[in-house]
């Protein structure tokens, strides 16, 4: 239960938010490095992309509670 609530908070703190990737954060650096490594795009399934998806989902407390059960 703690991980389910704490994980989105941790991901948000990295800079992966519901509004997108926050400038100047670890998230921005991860996506930039991934884009450079991939020649300009970001491949599906990479860690930064997965974290971006989780951050963008911005699960509500009700959704988190439903996922626990």
Coordinates of C-alpha atoms in Angstrom, one line a residue:
X1 CA 0.0 0.0 0.0
X2 CA 2.8 2.4 0.9
X3 CA 4.5 1.8 -2.4
X4 CA 1.3 2.4 -4.4
X5 CA 0.9 5.8 -2.8
X6 CA 4.6 6.7 -2.5
X7 CA 5.6 5.7 -6.1
X8 CA 3.6 8.4 -7.8
X9 CA 4.9 11.0 -5.3
X10 CA 8.5 9.9 -6.0
X11 CA 8.0 10.0 -9.7
X12 CA 6.5 13.5 -9.5
X13 CA 9.5 14.6 -7.4
X14 CA 11.8 13.5 -10.2
X15 CA 9.9 15.8 -12.6
X16 CA 7.4 13.5 -14.3
X17 CA 4.1 15.3 -13.6
X18 CA 0.6 15.3 -14.9
X19 CA 1.4 18.4 -16.9
X20 CA 4.4 16.8 -18.6
X21 CA 8.1 16.8 -17.8
X22 CA 9.2 19.7 -15.7
X23 CA 12.1 21.7 -17.0
X24 CA 15.4 21.5 -15.2
X25 CA 14.6 18.3 -13.4
X26 CA 16.1 14.8 -13.4
X27 CA 13.2 13.8 -15.6
X28 CA 14.2 16.4 -18.2
X29 CA 17.8 15.2 -18.1
X30 CA 16.7 11.5 -18.5
X31 CA 14.5 12.3 -21.5
X32 CA 17.2 14.5 -23.1
X33 CA 19.8 11.7 -22.7
X34 CA 17.4 9.2 -24.2
X35 CA 16.6 11.4 -27.2
X36 CA 20.3 11.9 -27.8
X37 CA 21.1 8.2 -27.6
X38 CA 18.2 7.4 -29.9
X39 CA 19.1 10.0 -32.5
X40 CA 16.4 12.5 -31.7
X41 CA 13.4 10.3 -30.7
X42 CA 12.6 8.4 -27.5
X43 CA 12.1 4.6 -27.9
X44 CA 9.0 3.0 -26.5
X45 CA 9.4 1.1 -23.3
X46 CA 12.5 2.9 -21.9
X47 CA 12.5 3.8 -18.3
X48 CA 12.0 7.5 -18.9
X49 CA 9.1 6.8 -21.1
X50 CA 7.4 4.5 -18.6
X51 CA 7.9 7.1 -15.8
X52 CA 6.5 9.8 -18.0
X53 CA 3.4 7.7 -18.6
X54 CA 3.0 7.1 -14.8
X55 CA 3.5 10.7 -14.0
X56 CA 1.0 11.8 -16.7
X57 CA -1.6 9.5 -15.3
X58 CA -1.7 11.4 -12.0
X59 CA -3.7 8.7 -10.3
X60 CA -6.3 10.1 -7.8
X61 CA -6.4 8.8 -4.3
X62 CA -9.6 6.8 -5.3
X63 CA -7.8 5.2 -8.2
X64 CA -4.9 4.3 -6.0
X65 CA -7.2 2.8 -3.4
X66 CA -9.0 0.8 -6.1
X67 CA -5.7 -0.6 -7.5
X68 CA -4.7 -1.9 -4.0
X69 CA -7.8 -4.1 -3.8

